[in-house]
Amino acid sequence: MSFLSIENVSKHFGSLIAVDGVSMNVERGELRAVIGPNGAGKTTFFNLITGMLSLTKGRVTLDGQDLAGIDPSKRVSLGMARTFQITEIFPDLTVRENIRIPVEIQAGLRMSPRMPKAMEAPIRQRIEQLLEEGGLTKIAGRLAGELSHGDQRATEIMMSLALKPRLLLLDEPTAGMGDDETYAVARLIRRIHQEEKMTIVLIEHDMRVVFNLADRITVLAEGRPLAEGTPQEITQNATVQAAYLGGEA
Amino acid sequence: MENFDLKKQTPNLIVMALLVTLPLWINYVSYTQLGTQVVVMGLAAMALNFLLGYTGVLSFGHAAYFGLGAYGAAMTIRYIEPSTGLGVIVGTLAGMLAAMLIGPMIVRLRGVYFAMVTIAFGQVFYFIAFRWNTVTGGDDGLTGWKRMPLDFGFAKLDIQRDPTTFYYFVLVIFVIAVAIMGLLLRSPFGRTLIAIRENERRTRFMGINVNLHIWMSWVISCTFMALAGSMSALLNNFVDPRAFFWRQSGVFVIMCVMGGMRSFWGPMMGAAIYVWLQDYLSSATPNWQSFVGLVFVVVVLFFPRGVMGIIRRKATE
Ligand SMILES: Nc1ncnc2c1ncn2[C@@H]1O[C@H](COP(=O)(O)OP(=O)(O)OP(=O)(O)O)[C@@H](O)[C@H]1O
Ligand SMILES: [Mg+2]
């Protein structure tokens, strides 16, 4: 069985069917892109995987474990981390504190009324390492709420990575970024995929990023799966061309 | 321990210096009992702010726990054993226990709904204290008892008759309570609470059981609230049902907002201003509450971060 296995999931909002019978299997270490026009149901699909929304139909398993009825916060403990289409950070805290919190949580200190002395140094090291990798060292002392959009998104990605997930879900990580920022984020994603062998599912509108990074691509349209395949197969797929890529390619 | 950082410790040192020397200068501006009142209300406001300012959850029913602490102490001394220490312990534990039991029923709620249900629970205690005259003294309050001198075996402290000794007794309790809250807020646990305040969704998606953490913050906050309540009973040698009343909860919220919820000492500052204004204005006009209300509105409109927010900005300029 695949690492992340999604079988025939649906989500109805009243009479609106946002996700309609989608299946997707992601192997360990794979980088999967999910693309589709606006309103295709991509974010809703993520919300079903992470448990933020309950399934109307279908089944999601991670590493063989059925996730039905498991709270989003518990799914994180099972190794699932995500970022949001609209950045979710701690605006009134500094970037360093934004990173510190998930690092401490990952170290099992979420309820600890004092910092164990032996952990002080390794935790500080890990924070600085994450800041460095995210290109955030220079702005580590600034309030996250005052940063540029690109820096906020980079902060959110590093906050998710601080949790050391086995599966990372990124909802449009480069949305609203300039070319330089997009390039930096794409490079970061490639590095964690290649060096840390992390399994990543990525919603993305920037086709340069998608075709450069993805091992496989799933295309959604109007809640339904339109196609799935390697970047090459997807570019050559006539239905996808007509329905989605046509305008941009 | 982390290295002593003078710059970070400055506010703590200033507050401590003022409080420790208070009996020496208070008589020029006021009187010792009012200083004690400031410390008691400051503890209450800081206890509320643990939940309000550092977890981002608004309770409008904290007077319930203040009242439980007060009645717990008074009734213990009146009916069970004339011991100040035992009274304080029983009062504080009563508040803690009530918070632990009520907590699970309310921690799922957010915002205005949380605030309203906390008011409702608070009013339940108010009516019990009001109606159950034979035990609580009803509307007249519980009299016929006094705080007792402390007897440590090797030494006696007459907190009963000497207001200055009593002041220092309250101050010691205050310092211990505030130190515990301060250390908790600087710990990984405290940072998880601050994370909830900052962004509940993000925190949940970091694997935190948000409701459980809010419950813990709630219990800690209510426990220190009850401790403050027991101090208040000792200060007045008297309790009445108004300690439970929702208006009293509102006063604690006003203290936090006026002083500055994002600052550790802000609520203490708010309590000092409130208690002093009340004392000063209530002898001048029966409409003193309107004036306090006016000051509150001005602070909220023009200084959203409270009085401490202004001081901090001046200090960094
Ligand atoms: N909580 C909700 N309640 C009702 N309708 C919703 C809800 N969330 C999403 N929808 C609807 O479901 C459909 C799919 O939305 P979704 O956000 O998943 O699309 P998307 O593919 O992520 O789009 P975009 O590219 O714009 O981010 C849309 O029509 C949207 O209006
Ligand atoms: Mg979306």
XYZ file of C-alpha atoms and ligand atoms in Angstrom:
598
model
C 0.000 0.000 0.000
C 1.146 3.538 -0.733
C 2.423 5.809 2.022
C -0.494 8.200 1.581
C -3.506 6.495 0.126
C -6.662 8.383 -0.712
C -9.609 6.331 -1.888
C -12.568 7.884 -3.583
C -13.001 10.864 -1.249
C -15.839 13.348 -1.615
C -16.889 16.519 0.137
C -20.312 18.061 -0.197
C -21.125 21.560 1.053
C -24.894 21.373 0.954
C -25.708 20.965 -2.713
C -22.203 21.981 -3.827
C -19.877 19.058 -4.463
C -16.419 20.522 -3.905
C -14.528 17.219 -4.144
C -16.119 14.389 -6.054
C -14.667 10.891 -5.844
C -10.935 11.646 -5.938
C -8.336 8.918 -5.405
C -4.622 9.495 -5.129
C -1.710 7.335 -4.042
C 1.532 8.958 -3.012
C 4.618 6.827 -2.478
C 7.175 7.386 0.243
C 9.646 10.053 -0.848
C 7.499 11.208 -3.735
C 6.840 14.850 -4.608
C 3.318 15.128 -5.922
C 1.816 18.287 -7.381
C -1.924 18.886 -7.381
C -3.010 21.392 -10.003
C -6.290 22.668 -11.363
C -8.179 25.860 -12.080
C -9.502 28.127 -9.332
C -12.296 26.511 -7.364
C -11.307 23.033 -8.538
C -11.388 21.780 -4.954
C -7.655 21.551 -4.301
C -7.696 23.257 -0.911
C -10.783 21.309 0.104
C -8.934 18.130 -0.891
C -6.064 19.140 1.446
C -8.554 19.858 4.203
C -9.891 16.339 3.842
C -6.409 14.836 4.066
C -5.446 16.876 7.155
C -8.781 16.358 8.880
C -9.735 20.007 8.956
C -12.933 18.968 7.176
C -14.732 15.670 7.640
C -15.170 13.347 4.684
C -18.578 12.973 3.096
C -17.347 9.753 1.494
C -14.120 7.822 1.069
C -11.050 6.857 3.039
C -7.622 8.327 3.795
C -4.768 6.221 5.148
C -1.246 7.245 6.105
C 1.347 4.507 6.275
C -1.469 1.959 6.430
C -3.351 3.664 9.245
C -6.929 4.729 8.589
C -7.292 8.377 9.605
C -11.073 8.349 9.999
C -12.102 10.267 13.108
C -8.562 11.329 13.958
C -8.312 14.992 14.983
C -6.033 17.257 12.891
C -3.722 17.819 15.854
C -3.265 14.045 16.246
C -2.559 13.705 12.528
C 0.341 16.075 13.079
C 1.704 13.696 15.698
C 1.432 10.959 13.052
C 3.788 12.989 10.911
C 1.550 15.218 8.818
C 2.339 18.941 8.572
C 0.850 21.578 6.330
C 0.917 25.191 5.278
C -2.159 27.180 4.303
C -3.142 29.071 1.170
C -3.576 32.135 3.372
C -0.478 32.270 5.546
C -0.986 31.179 9.152
C 1.788 32.385 11.427
C 2.169 34.050 14.836
C 2.071 37.721 13.790
C 2.970 39.370 17.103
C 5.984 37.167 17.745
C 9.417 37.419 16.165
C 10.401 35.060 13.367
C 12.735 33.262 15.765
C 9.897 32.716 18.249
C 7.677 31.511 15.403
C 10.269 28.832 14.712
C 11.041 28.139 18.376
C 7.489 27.083 19.189
C 7.265 24.166 16.714
C 10.840 23.152 17.510
C 9.942 22.851 21.199
C 6.711 21.044 20.373
C 8.614 18.592 18.188
C 11.067 18.034 21.040
C 8.131 16.936 23.205
C 8.128 20.013 25.433
C 4.588 21.244 24.738
C 3.566 20.833 28.355
C 6.920 21.346 29.956
C 6.804 24.021 32.682
C 10.541 24.532 32.383
C 13.193 24.094 29.752
C 15.383 21.083 30.568
C 18.946 22.310 30.738
C 20.311 19.577 28.523
C 17.948 20.566 25.719
C 18.702 24.278 25.653
C 21.695 24.067 23.331
C 20.315 21.540 20.814
C 17.071 23.489 20.564
C 18.852 26.763 19.978
C 20.983 25.071 17.327
C 17.979 23.630 15.551
C 16.223 27.013 15.523
C 19.249 28.729 13.995
C 19.639 25.935 11.463
C 16.025 26.271 10.327
C 16.337 30.060 10.127
C 19.445 29.636 8.016
C 17.859 27.098 5.655
C 14.822 29.300 5.161
C 16.939 32.380 4.509
C 15.431 33.987 7.585
C 18.510 34.590 9.737
C 18.748 38.302 8.906
C 15.123 38.954 9.823
C 14.910 36.549 12.762
C 14.419 39.354 15.274
C 11.560 41.045 13.444
C 7.870 40.565 14.142
C 6.460 38.024 11.710
C 3.370 40.166 11.110
C 5.524 42.970 9.709
C 7.355 40.893 7.109
C 6.833 40.872 3.361
C 4.412 38.293 2.023
C 7.249 36.132 0.701
C 9.112 36.125 4.011
C 5.916 35.236 5.863
C 5.375 32.243 3.607
C 8.966 31.157 4.033
C 8.471 31.432 7.795
C 5.381 29.246 7.624
C 7.182 26.600 5.584
C 10.056 26.518 8.079
C 7.546 26.267 10.957
C 6.118 23.159 9.312
C 9.544 21.706 8.690
C 10.432 22.289 12.335
C 7.898 19.575 13.137
C 10.022 17.052 11.194
C 7.009 15.717 9.289
C 6.949 12.518 7.262
C 4.404 14.069 4.942
C 4.414 17.772 4.113
C 1.417 19.415 2.439
C 2.002 22.842 0.893
C -0.955 24.897 -0.380
C 0.372 27.269 -3.051
C 3.682 28.046 -1.331
C 4.768 30.545 -4.014
C 1.453 32.352 -4.421
C 1.912 36.099 -4.596
C 5.709 35.881 -4.677
C 8.109 37.610 -7.015
C 10.471 35.597 -9.243
C 13.386 35.665 -6.809
C 11.267 34.533 -3.892
C 9.593 31.845 -5.993
C 12.990 30.551 -7.018
C 14.205 30.486 -3.410
C 11.144 28.575 -2.218
C 11.357 26.127 -5.131
C 14.992 25.469 -4.291
C 14.115 24.901 -0.635
C 11.381 22.416 -1.558
C 13.704 20.596 -3.921
C 16.350 20.344 -1.219
C 14.063 18.885 1.444
C 12.673 16.491 -1.141
C 16.035 15.316 -2.421
C 18.224 15.480 0.690
C 15.736 14.664 3.414
C 13.630 12.340 1.238
C 10.500 13.941 2.580
C 7.173 13.042 1.002
C 5.577 16.239 -0.255
C 2.200 17.102 -1.743
C 2.113 20.512 -3.319
C -0.737 22.628 -4.666
C 0.741 25.127 -7.089
C -0.351 27.479 -9.822
C 3.122 28.337 -11.100
C 3.705 25.732 -13.817
C 7.452 26.348 -13.910
C 7.618 25.245 -10.302
C 5.310 22.276 -10.876
C 7.087 20.902 -13.920
C 10.499 21.409 -12.363
C 9.811 19.789 -9.028
C 7.052 17.217 -9.298
C 7.591 13.490 -9.728
C 3.939 13.105 -10.571
C 1.026 15.474 -11.111
C -2.661 15.099 -10.255
C -5.052 17.395 -12.102
C -8.400 18.319 -10.561
C -11.232 20.151 -12.283
C -14.580 20.919 -10.748
C -13.841 18.549 -7.909
C -13.143 15.581 -10.159
C -9.840 13.944 -11.076
C -9.030 14.908 -14.648
C -5.678 13.219 -15.118
C -2.644 11.861 -13.319
C 0.874 11.186 -14.537
C 4.441 12.355 -14.858
C 5.018 15.973 -15.907
C 5.710 14.726 -19.424
C 2.490 12.738 -19.614
C 0.506 15.677 -18.304
C 1.903 18.137 -20.862
C 0.990 15.692 -23.611
C -2.473 14.972 -22.253
C -5.038 16.432 -24.629
C -7.852 16.717 -22.057
C -5.642 18.626 -19.643
C -4.440 20.871 -22.410
C -7.973 21.706 -23.391
C -9.354 22.105 -19.895
C -6.547 23.814 -18.080
C -3.095 24.214 -19.518
C -4.298 25.465 -22.869
C -4.467 29.080 -21.848
C -1.043 29.161 -20.258
C 1.063 26.794 -22.361
C 19.124 29.387 35.265
C 19.629 31.758 32.419
C 22.125 34.540 32.943
C 20.813 37.543 34.780
C 19.879 40.093 32.149
C 19.706 43.539 33.725
C 17.788 45.150 30.884
C 15.077 42.505 30.891
C 14.875 42.551 34.683
C 14.495 46.319 34.975
C 10.671 46.372 35.070
C 10.650 43.554 37.650
C 13.182 45.394 39.811
C 11.260 48.669 39.638
C 7.959 47.026 40.606
C 9.592 45.069 43.422
C 11.391 48.136 44.767
C 8.138 50.110 44.791
C 6.197 47.328 46.503
C 8.820 46.485 49.112
C 9.211 50.138 50.134
C 5.490 50.892 49.916
C 4.816 51.160 53.687
C 7.566 53.811 53.876
C 5.990 56.242 51.420
C 2.333 55.258 51.130
C 1.247 57.547 53.958
C 2.184 60.612 51.938
C -0.359 59.720 49.253
C -2.715 57.247 50.862
C -2.717 54.576 53.564
C -1.329 51.072 53.979
C -4.599 49.177 53.588
C -5.058 50.748 50.190
C -1.589 49.531 49.226
C -2.604 46.045 50.341
C -5.749 46.377 48.277
C -3.644 47.243 45.219
C -1.482 44.155 45.703
C -4.529 41.888 46.154
C -6.332 43.288 43.111
C -3.070 43.284 41.174
C -2.710 39.565 41.848
C -6.300 39.013 40.708
C -5.811 41.004 37.513
C -2.538 39.245 36.718
C -4.198 35.889 37.329
C -6.954 36.796 34.874
C -4.381 38.031 32.396
C -2.652 34.655 32.362
C -5.743 33.491 30.477
C -6.769 36.737 28.798
C -3.466 38.239 27.722
C -1.343 35.137 27.307
C -3.807 32.543 26.051
C -6.156 34.952 24.297
C -9.314 33.721 26.029
C -11.755 36.241 27.510
C -13.440 35.159 30.733
C -16.140 37.379 32.099
C -16.774 35.172 35.101
C -13.518 35.169 37.022
C -15.214 36.783 40.012
C -16.657 33.331 40.687
C -13.205 32.013 41.563
C -12.281 35.184 43.409
C -15.457 34.684 45.448
C -14.787 31.002 46.044
C -11.366 31.886 47.396
C -12.855 34.565 49.609
C -15.715 32.446 50.971
C -13.473 29.391 51.247
C -11.100 31.310 53.482
C -13.802 33.090 55.495
C -15.936 30.000 56.095
C -12.944 27.890 57.058
C -11.841 30.433 59.645
C -15.396 31.029 60.860
C -16.649 27.454 61.042
C -13.788 24.976 60.925
C -10.581 26.259 62.407
C -9.450 29.803 63.223
C -6.323 29.480 61.104
C -5.364 31.971 58.424
C -3.103 29.487 56.645
C -5.769 26.797 56.471
C -8.298 29.355 55.252
C -6.061 30.444 52.394
C -5.360 26.848 51.401
C -9.022 25.806 51.466
C -10.111 28.915 49.576
C -7.511 28.463 46.861
C -8.217 24.751 46.454
C -11.956 25.411 46.281
C -11.403 27.775 43.357
C -9.048 25.341 41.672
C -11.428 22.408 42.035
C -14.377 24.378 40.686
C -12.278 25.512 37.713
C -11.162 21.945 36.993
C -14.767 20.723 36.960
C -16.313 23.634 35.063
C -13.424 23.822 32.576
C -14.331 20.817 30.395
C -17.824 22.257 29.863
C -16.538 25.546 28.466
C -13.165 25.040 26.773
C -14.800 24.142 23.471
C -16.368 27.584 23.302
C -14.659 30.619 21.833
C -14.936 34.365 22.001
C -18.221 35.850 23.125
C -19.725 32.392 23.762
C -16.954 31.526 26.194
C -17.371 34.882 27.944
C -21.152 34.466 28.269
C -21.004 30.969 29.698
C -18.357 32.024 32.227
C -20.730 34.803 33.339
C -23.538 32.290 33.700
C -21.462 29.989 35.919
C -20.347 32.985 37.966
C -23.951 34.023 38.595
C -24.773 30.545 39.875
C -22.232 31.006 42.668
C -23.536 34.497 43.322
C -27.056 33.213 43.901
C -25.854 30.400 46.133
C -23.971 32.874 48.312
C -26.945 35.209 48.263
C -29.621 32.630 49.114
C -27.920 30.254 51.483
C -28.093 32.812 54.360
C -27.676 30.413 57.237
C -24.158 29.510 56.139
C -22.964 32.377 53.942
C -24.662 35.229 55.729
C -26.632 35.962 52.585
C -26.806 39.520 51.380
C -25.316 40.861 54.627
C -22.100 38.965 54.033
C -20.210 36.687 56.360
C -19.089 38.365 59.559
C -18.084 37.137 62.989
C -14.556 36.126 62.050
C -11.156 37.741 61.725
C -7.884 36.886 60.086
C -5.730 35.215 62.736
C -2.106 35.929 63.640
C 0.331 33.542 61.996
C 2.024 31.079 64.300
C 5.060 29.301 62.864
C 5.902 27.642 66.181
C 9.271 29.346 66.355
C 7.841 32.771 65.584
C 4.558 34.632 65.601
C 3.463 37.272 63.113
C 0.676 39.594 64.123
C -0.957 40.105 60.766
C -4.234 40.673 62.614
C -3.635 44.049 64.159
C -0.591 45.450 62.393
C -1.496 46.568 58.861
C 2.150 46.773 57.797
C 2.849 43.186 58.847
C -0.261 42.090 57.002
C 0.860 44.043 53.948
C 4.151 42.152 53.873
C 2.362 38.843 54.351
C 0.211 39.591 51.274
C 3.257 40.802 49.370
C 5.133 37.533 50.001
C 2.160 35.534 48.689
C 1.931 37.907 45.724
C 5.606 37.542 44.848
C 5.463 33.752 44.985
C 2.315 33.611 42.824
C 3.593 36.112 40.293
C 6.978 34.378 40.085
C 5.264 31.069 39.318
C 3.135 32.667 36.611
C 6.141 34.484 35.175
C 8.246 31.329 35.011
C 5.407 29.376 33.418
C 4.946 32.031 30.754
C 8.630 31.882 29.867
C 8.604 28.083 29.611
C 7.825 25.933 26.568
C 4.350 25.378 28.051
C 3.806 29.124 28.279
C 4.936 29.596 24.708
C 2.360 27.028 23.600
C -0.305 29.155 25.300
C 0.970 32.281 23.581
C 0.890 30.362 20.292
C -2.823 29.671 20.859
C -3.410 33.369 21.463
C -1.526 34.275 18.314
C -3.094 31.764 15.952
C -5.248 28.914 17.149
C -5.416 27.211 13.766
C -1.673 27.258 13.298
C -1.180 25.888 16.799
C -3.672 23.093 16.236
C -1.872 22.177 13.039
C 1.345 21.929 15.005
C -0.185 19.027 16.870
C -1.387 20.866 19.968
C -4.575 19.796 21.709
C -5.809 23.359 21.991
C -8.792 22.676 24.256
C -6.621 20.796 26.736
C -4.120 23.645 26.849
C -6.893 26.205 27.328
C -8.227 24.062 30.176
C -4.817 24.066 31.850
C -4.427 27.815 31.435
C -7.949 28.286 32.776
C -7.261 26.195 35.884
C -3.989 28.002 36.602
C -5.648 31.383 36.122
C -8.642 30.536 38.324
C -6.431 29.061 41.042
C -4.438 32.274 41.412
C -7.717 34.179 41.216
C -8.999 32.197 44.188
C -5.754 32.893 46.048
C -6.324 36.608 45.462
C -9.907 36.203 46.657
C -8.773 34.616 49.914
C -6.339 37.511 50.436
C -9.173 39.947 49.844
C -11.324 38.247 52.499
C -8.447 38.460 54.968
C -7.867 42.112 54.149
C -11.486 43.081 54.822
C -12.241 40.519 57.556
C -15.455 40.217 55.627
C -16.965 38.720 52.480
C -20.230 39.366 50.719
C -21.896 37.930 47.603
C -20.797 40.850 45.428
C -17.367 39.212 45.299
C -19.059 36.738 42.916
C -21.062 39.235 40.914
C -20.425 39.590 37.183
C -19.683 43.290 37.638
C -16.656 42.308 39.701
C -15.494 40.128 36.775
C -15.844 43.174 34.564
C -13.661 45.179 36.937
C -10.860 42.603 36.570
C -11.132 42.773 32.784
C -11.042 46.592 32.937
C -7.871 46.450 35.042
C -6.172 44.213 32.456
C -7.233 46.301 29.487
C -6.460 49.619 31.159
C -2.991 48.541 32.277
C -2.140 46.586 29.135
C -2.830 42.898 28.527
C 0.297 42.320 26.488
C 2.550 43.419 29.296
C 3.355 41.218 32.268
C 2.931 44.054 34.794
C 0.200 45.850 32.862
C -2.724 44.381 34.853
C -0.959 45.328 38.113
C -0.694 48.877 36.845
C -4.372 48.773 35.857
C -5.302 47.492 39.313
C -3.320 50.265 40.990
C -4.997 52.939 38.890
C -8.456 51.448 39.413
C -8.134 50.979 43.163
C -6.688 54.441 43.652
C -9.295 56.122 41.421
C -12.057 54.290 43.234
C -10.758 55.375 46.617
C -10.147 58.955 45.559
C -13.313 59.508 43.545
C -15.783 57.611 45.692
C -15.188 60.049 48.546
C -15.692 62.975 46.180
C -18.705 61.862 44.169
C -21.293 59.083 44.240
C -20.907 58.917 40.450
C -17.332 57.699 40.686
C -18.036 54.720 38.443
C -18.862 57.017 35.538
C -15.468 58.650 35.929
C -13.667 55.345 36.054
C -15.654 54.347 32.971
C -14.562 57.529 31.245
C -10.895 56.892 32.014
C -11.352 53.340 30.713
C -12.892 54.502 27.444
C -10.139 57.074 26.914
C -7.428 54.473 27.496
C -9.060 51.928 25.183
C -9.634 54.473 22.414
C -6.284 56.198 22.471
C -3.930 53.637 23.994
C -5.005 50.200 22.812
C -2.016 48.633 24.543
C -2.914 50.187 27.869
C -0.866 52.334 30.192
C 2.107 49.953 30.030
C 1.981 50.280 26.253
C 2.555 54.025 26.588
C 5.367 53.597 29.095
C 7.071 51.039 26.895
C 6.864 53.226 23.832
C 8.363 56.160 25.739
C 11.100 53.910 27.057
C 12.117 52.698 23.602
C 12.051 56.171 22.052
N -16.153 25.690 3.863
C -16.781 25.784 2.665
N -18.120 25.909 2.614
C -18.769 26.009 1.431
N -18.161 25.967 0.246
C -16.821 25.830 0.223
C -16.058 25.737 1.439
N -14.748 25.613 1.121
C -14.698 25.632 -0.226
N -15.923 25.755 -0.765
C -16.238 25.765 -2.205
O -15.702 24.591 -2.746
C -15.158 24.851 -4.029
C -13.699 24.429 -4.069
O -12.951 25.349 -3.282
P -11.409 25.182 -2.990
O -10.997 26.279 -2.087
O -11.136 23.819 -2.525
O -10.772 25.392 -4.439
P -9.247 25.529 -4.862
O -9.011 24.534 -5.930
O -8.354 25.474 -3.705
O -9.245 26.989 -5.499
P -8.062 28.088 -5.539
O -7.157 27.718 -6.645
O -8.803 29.357 -5.810
O -7.408 28.085 -4.219
C -15.369 26.319 -4.318
O -16.520 26.464 -5.093
C -15.571 26.908 -2.947
O -16.398 28.038 -3.008
Mg -7.057 26.738 -2.814
